[in-house]
Amino acid sequence: DAGVIQSPRHEVTEMGQEVTLRCKPISGHDYLFWYRQTMMRGLELLIYFNNNVPIDDSGMPEDRFSAKMPNASFSTLKIQPSEPRDSAVYFCASSFLRAGANTGELFFGEGSRLTVL
Amino acid sequence: GEDVEQSLFLSVREGDSSVINCTYTDSSSTYLYWYKQEPGAGLQLLTYIFSNMDMKQDQRLTVLLNKKDKHLSLRIADTQTGDSAIYFCADYSGGYQKVTFGTGTKLQVIP
């Protein structure tokens, strides 16, 4: 089975440009998470969705960040305008609520490394 | 909010045992996890323990949980160079699948 698929794997852009990161969760998973990883802050949860509905976006740093999930198989994280301090690796993860013995395991994509010059 | 803390770095010699420690604050945690992140890759679940257990063993991995002290550890026996990675402790208290991750411990294995 295909895992979580993220694109692009690497993005280099200039300050002020719009950045769109994409994620395809594992089929059948009804939770989707966006995380950001930096040396300074570690792994931060930005936002997560359940059945395409945003549940908690309290981790989104600023209004420049937005995330959408138009359907069960696709999500985007957009930064507009981008700034150098947004440089990080952005991970998408998916999960599903298993009846009975739910372990909460997350399945991560390989990440999108963003560099804003 | 909930907090999960780990030391940032650990260096061991190949063949020795590694012990990575973690403390957490959420007393309602139901599962505690260890995820492994290899260079350039995403996180992958290594092992987990249910909160009513004290210990779990899985081949070279031993997870110890002290629920009273909210302390979790991961012991890797006979550490190999392929074990070099960042190890994240995480906890889950149910509900909307929200998992809180620690800062990660970078394990360096010296040949």
mmCIF file of C-alpha atoms in Angstrom, chain B:
data_model
loop_
_atom_site.group_PDB
_atom_site.id
_atom_site.type_symbol
_atom_site.label_atom_id
_atom_site.label_comp_id
_atom_site.label_asym_id
_atom_site.label_seq_id
_atom_site.Cartn_x
_atom_site.Cartn_y
_atom_site.Cartn_z
ATOM 1 C CA GLY B 1 -0.874 22.173 27.794
ATOM 2 C CA GLU B 2 0.751 18.759 27.706
ATOM 3 C CA ASP B 3 4.516 18.606 27.582
ATOM 4 C CA VAL B 4 6.924 15.847 26.579
ATOM 5 C CA GLU B 5 10.639 16.319 27.239
ATOM 6 C CA GLN B 6 13.741 14.476 26.139
ATOM 7 C CA SER B 7 17.461 15.044 26.162
ATOM 8 C CA LEU B 8 18.699 16.230 22.785
ATOM 9 C CA PHE B 9 21.674 14.009 22.142
ATOM 10 C CA LEU B 10 23.120 10.610 23.010
ATOM 11 C CA SER B 11 26.320 9.027 21.783
ATOM 12 C CA VAL B 12 27.130 5.337 22.263
ATOM 13 C CA ARG B 13 29.618 2.833 20.917
ATOM 14 C CA GLU B 14 28.482 0.103 18.565
ATOM 15 C CA GLY B 15 27.545 -2.999 20.542
ATOM 16 C CA ASP B 16 26.731 -1.104 23.726
ATOM 17 C CA SER B 17 23.209 -0.525 25.022
ATOM 18 C CA SER B 18 21.495 2.815 24.471
ATOM 19 C CA VAL B 19 18.953 4.242 26.876
ATOM 20 C CA ILE B 20 16.842 7.166 25.773
ATOM 21 C CA ASN B 21 14.707 8.855 28.407
ATOM 22 C CA CYS B 22 11.522 10.880 28.276
ATOM 23 C CA THR B 23 9.244 12.619 30.756
ATOM 24 C CA TYR B 24 5.665 13.667 30.098
ATOM 25 C CA THR B 25 3.082 15.632 32.001
ATOM 26 C CA ASP B 26 -0.309 14.350 30.804
ATOM 27 C CA SER B 27 -1.617 11.987 33.466
ATOM 28 C CA SER B 28 -4.405 10.833 31.147
ATOM 29 C CA SER B 29 -2.037 9.414 28.523
ATOM 30 C CA THR B 30 -3.300 6.078 27.279
ATOM 31 C CA TYR B 31 -0.497 5.180 24.905
ATOM 32 C CA LEU B 32 3.125 6.232 24.839
ATOM 33 C CA TYR B 33 5.220 5.820 21.746
ATOM 34 C CA TRP B 34 8.701 5.799 20.415
ATOM 35 C CA TYR B 35 9.058 6.983 16.848
ATOM 36 C CA LYS B 36 12.277 6.789 14.834
ATOM 37 C CA GLN B 37 13.314 9.336 12.224
ATOM 38 C CA GLU B 38 16.153 8.408 9.899
ATOM 39 C CA PRO B 39 17.985 11.175 7.993
ATOM 40 C CA GLY B 40 15.855 12.730 5.284
ATOM 41 C CA ALA B 41 12.804 10.670 6.156
ATOM 42 C CA GLY B 42 9.570 10.975 8.059
ATOM 43 C CA LEU B 43 8.881 9.523 11.475
ATOM 44 C CA GLN B 44 8.052 5.859 11.765
ATOM 45 C CA LEU B 45 6.515 4.135 14.751
ATOM 46 C CA LEU B 46 9.119 1.967 16.450
ATOM 47 C CA THR B 47 7.154 0.653 19.400
ATOM 48 C CA TYR B 48 4.479 1.700 21.848
ATOM 49 C CA ILE B 49 3.269 0.812 25.298
ATOM 50 C CA PHE B 50 -0.186 0.954 26.810
ATOM 51 C CA SER B 51 -0.353 3.016 29.959
ATOM 52 C CA ASN B 52 -1.357 0.082 32.184
ATOM 53 C CA MET B 53 1.879 -1.751 31.355
ATOM 54 C CA ASP B 54 5.255 -1.326 33.043
ATOM 55 C CA MET B 55 7.425 -2.920 30.412
ATOM 56 C CA LYS B 56 7.327 -4.093 26.853
ATOM 57 C CA GLN B 57 10.042 -6.029 25.073
ATOM 58 C CA ASP B 58 10.382 -6.368 21.333
ATOM 59 C CA GLN B 59 13.599 -8.020 20.133
ATOM 60 C CA ARG B 60 16.413 -5.537 20.906
ATOM 61 C CA LEU B 61 13.995 -2.918 22.224
ATOM 62 C CA THR B 62 12.799 -2.620 25.809
ATOM 63 C CA VAL B 63 10.334 0.060 26.835
ATOM 64 C CA LEU B 64 9.957 0.887 30.514
ATOM 65 C CA LEU B 65 7.122 3.012 31.847
ATOM 66 C CA ASN B 66 6.990 4.540 35.298
ATOM 67 C CA LYS B 67 3.529 6.018 35.369
ATOM 68 C CA LYS B 68 3.910 7.450 38.862
ATOM 69 C CA ASP B 69 6.903 9.524 37.804
ATOM 70 C CA LYS B 70 5.608 9.975 34.236
ATOM 71 C CA HIS B 71 8.873 8.624 32.900
ATOM 72 C CA LEU B 72 9.346 6.544 29.775
ATOM 73 C CA SER B 73 12.561 4.991 28.517
ATOM 74 C CA LEU B 74 13.696 3.102 25.451
ATOM 75 C CA ARG B 75 16.579 0.700 25.733
ATOM 76 C CA ILE B 76 18.244 -0.560 22.570
ATOM 77 C CA ALA B 77 20.434 -3.583 23.179
ATOM 78 C CA ASP B 78 23.523 -4.220 21.041
ATOM 79 C CA THR B 79 23.234 -0.834 19.337
ATOM 80 C CA GLN B 80 24.166 -0.866 15.658
ATOM 81 C CA THR B 81 25.202 1.939 13.316
ATOM 82 C CA GLY B 82 21.826 1.538 11.617
ATOM 83 C CA ASP B 83 20.199 2.650 14.851
ATOM 84 C CA SER B 84 21.632 6.152 14.358
ATOM 85 C CA ALA B 85 18.572 8.360 14.063
ATOM 86 C CA ILE B 86 16.412 10.790 15.987
ATOM 87 C CA TYR B 87 14.078 9.110 18.463
ATOM 88 C CA PHE B 88 10.868 10.845 19.470
ATOM 89 C CA CYS B 89 8.855 10.097 22.537
ATOM 90 C CA ALA B 90 5.143 10.854 22.168
ATOM 91 C CA ASP B 91 1.959 10.451 24.125
ATOM 92 C CA TYR B 92 -1.673 10.041 23.222
ATOM 93 C CA SER B 93 -4.652 10.547 25.468
ATOM 94 C CA GLY B 94 -7.413 9.529 23.102
ATOM 95 C CA GLY B 95 -10.099 11.722 21.683
ATOM 96 C CA TYR B 96 -9.269 13.307 18.365
ATOM 97 C CA GLN B 97 -6.062 11.385 17.799
ATOM 98 C CA LYS B 98 -3.961 14.224 19.120
ATOM 99 C CA VAL B 99 -0.428 13.076 19.769
ATOM 100 C CA THR B 100 2.143 15.228 21.576
ATOM 101 C CA PHE B 101 5.763 14.730 20.552
ATOM 102 C CA GLY B 102 8.931 15.387 22.471
ATOM 103 C CA THR B 103 11.837 17.329 21.047
ATOM 104 C CA GLY B 104 13.608 14.197 19.848
ATOM 105 C CA THR B 105 16.895 12.614 20.940
ATOM 106 C CA LYS B 106 19.578 12.270 18.322
ATOM 107 C CA LEU B 107 21.357 8.954 18.784
ATOM 108 C CA GLN B 108 24.841 8.749 17.364
ATOM 109 C CA VAL B 109 26.410 5.293 17.187
ATOM 110 C CA ILE B 110 30.185 5.281 17.001
ATOM 111 C CA PRO B 111 31.686 2.302 15.143
#
